[in-house]
Amino acid sequence: MRDVSAIEERKRHGGAPLVVAAVIAALGVLGMLVVDHGPWSKPKVQPAATANHSTTGEAARAAGAKVMPTEPSAPIEPVPPGPKPVQPANPNSSQ
C-alpha cells in the first residue's frame, strides 16, 4: 500500500514561471506598440527644396538622379470618359 501523505505532498507549483513569462511578453508587446505608433514616429513630408539639402538628396545626386519638385495638379479635374455609374432604382430598399 502507498503512503497517502506522500501523494498529498506532490502538488504542482509550476504556475509562477508561466505568469512571469506572460507578463514579460505583454510588456514587450505594449512597448513595441508605443515605440512604433507613438507621436514621434509619424512621417513628415518635406518639400523638394529641403530634400536638396538633406542626406537623401545628396545620395540621389551622387547616384546621378535629379531631385525636382512635383508638378502641381490641375485645380479642376476633367470629367472621366465613359458612362456614369448606374444608380439603384430605390436606394433605400432593404435587401
Short mmCIF file of C-alpha atoms in Angstrom, two decimals:
data_model
loop_
_atom_site.label_atom_id
_atom_site.label_comp_id
_atom_site.label_asym_id
_atom_site.label_seq_id
_atom_site.Cartn_x
_atom_site.Cartn_y
_atom_site.Cartn_z
CA MET A 1 0.00 0.00 0.00
CA ARG A 2 1.17 3.51 -0.73
CA ASP A 3 1.60 6.22 1.79
CA VAL A 4 -1.29 8.70 1.46
CA SER A 5 0.72 11.63 2.86
CA ALA A 6 3.37 11.27 0.10
CA ILE A 7 0.68 11.58 -2.59
CA GLU A 8 -0.79 14.70 -1.00
CA GLU A 9 2.64 16.42 -0.92
CA ARG A 10 3.09 16.07 -4.70
CA LYS A 11 1.20 19.17 -5.79
CA ARG A 12 2.24 21.11 -8.85
CA HIS A 13 3.81 24.51 -8.23
CA GLY A 14 4.80 25.44 -11.78
CA GLY A 15 2.46 28.36 -12.39
CA ALA A 16 4.80 31.19 -11.31
CA PRO A 17 7.25 30.98 -14.26
CA LEU A 18 4.31 30.92 -16.68
CA VAL A 19 2.83 34.05 -15.13
CA VAL A 20 6.20 35.84 -15.21
CA ALA A 21 6.71 34.90 -18.87
CA ALA A 22 3.21 36.12 -19.79
CA VAL A 23 3.76 39.46 -18.01
CA ILE A 24 7.11 39.98 -19.74
CA ALA A 25 5.58 39.12 -23.14
CA ALA A 26 2.66 41.52 -22.58
CA LEU A 27 5.00 44.34 -21.54
CA GLY A 28 7.19 43.68 -24.58
CA VAL A 29 4.24 43.87 -26.99
CA LEU A 30 2.97 47.03 -25.28
CA GLY A 31 6.43 48.58 -25.51
CA MET A 32 6.69 47.80 -29.23
CA LEU A 33 3.27 49.35 -29.86
CA VAL A 34 4.25 52.54 -28.04
CA VAL A 35 7.57 52.84 -29.88
CA ASP A 36 6.18 52.01 -33.34
CA HIS A 37 2.97 54.05 -33.18
CA GLY A 38 3.89 56.97 -30.95
CA PRO A 39 3.50 60.62 -31.99
CA TRP A 40 7.25 60.86 -32.66
CA SER A 41 7.20 58.22 -35.41
CA LYS A 42 4.87 59.98 -37.85
CA PRO A 43 6.30 60.52 -41.35
CA LYS A 44 6.96 64.12 -42.24
CA VAL A 45 6.50 65.35 -45.82
CA GLN A 46 9.29 67.65 -46.94
CA PRO A 47 9.35 69.94 -49.98
CA ALA A 48 11.90 69.38 -52.74
CA ALA A 49 13.99 72.32 -51.52
CA THR A 50 14.54 70.56 -48.22
CA ALA A 51 15.30 67.30 -49.99
CA ASN A 52 18.06 69.03 -51.99
CA HIS A 53 19.94 69.80 -48.79
CA SER A 54 19.38 66.53 -46.96
CA THR A 55 21.26 63.26 -46.94
CA THR A 56 18.71 61.66 -49.27
CA GLY A 57 19.13 64.44 -51.82
CA GLU A 58 22.90 64.12 -51.65
CA ALA A 59 22.69 60.36 -52.15
CA ALA A 60 20.30 60.80 -55.11
CA ARG A 61 22.62 63.29 -56.79
CA ALA A 62 25.61 61.02 -56.16
CA ALA A 63 23.72 58.23 -57.96
CA GLY A 64 23.05 60.56 -60.91
CA ALA A 65 19.39 61.35 -60.18
CA LYS A 66 17.79 64.78 -60.17
CA VAL A 67 15.64 65.96 -57.26
CA MET A 68 12.85 68.11 -58.66
CA PRO A 69 9.57 69.38 -57.20
CA THR A 70 6.35 67.62 -58.17
CA GLU A 71 4.28 69.32 -60.86
CA PRO A 72 1.10 70.84 -59.41
CA SER A 73 -2.16 69.14 -60.38
CA ALA A 74 -4.94 70.94 -62.22
CA PRO A 75 -7.38 72.72 -59.89
CA ILE A 76 -10.36 71.30 -61.78
CA GLU A 77 -10.29 67.66 -62.73
CA PRO A 78 -11.74 66.77 -66.16
CA VAL A 79 -14.83 64.59 -66.42
CA PRO A 80 -13.76 60.96 -66.86
CA PRO A 81 -14.76 59.44 -70.22
CA GLY A 82 -17.46 56.82 -70.41
CA PRO A 83 -20.93 56.39 -68.95
CA LYS A 84 -21.75 57.32 -65.39
CA PRO A 85 -22.29 54.50 -62.88
CA VAL A 86 -25.86 53.27 -62.67
CA GLN A 87 -27.75 54.30 -59.54
CA PRO A 88 -30.14 51.82 -57.93
CA ALA A 89 -33.85 52.38 -58.62
CA ASN A 90 -34.67 52.55 -54.92
CA PRO A 91 -31.58 53.44 -52.85
CA ASN A 92 -33.46 52.94 -49.54
CA SER A 93 -34.60 49.39 -50.25
CA SER A 94 -33.58 46.82 -47.65
CA GLN A 95 -32.41 43.56 -49.13
#
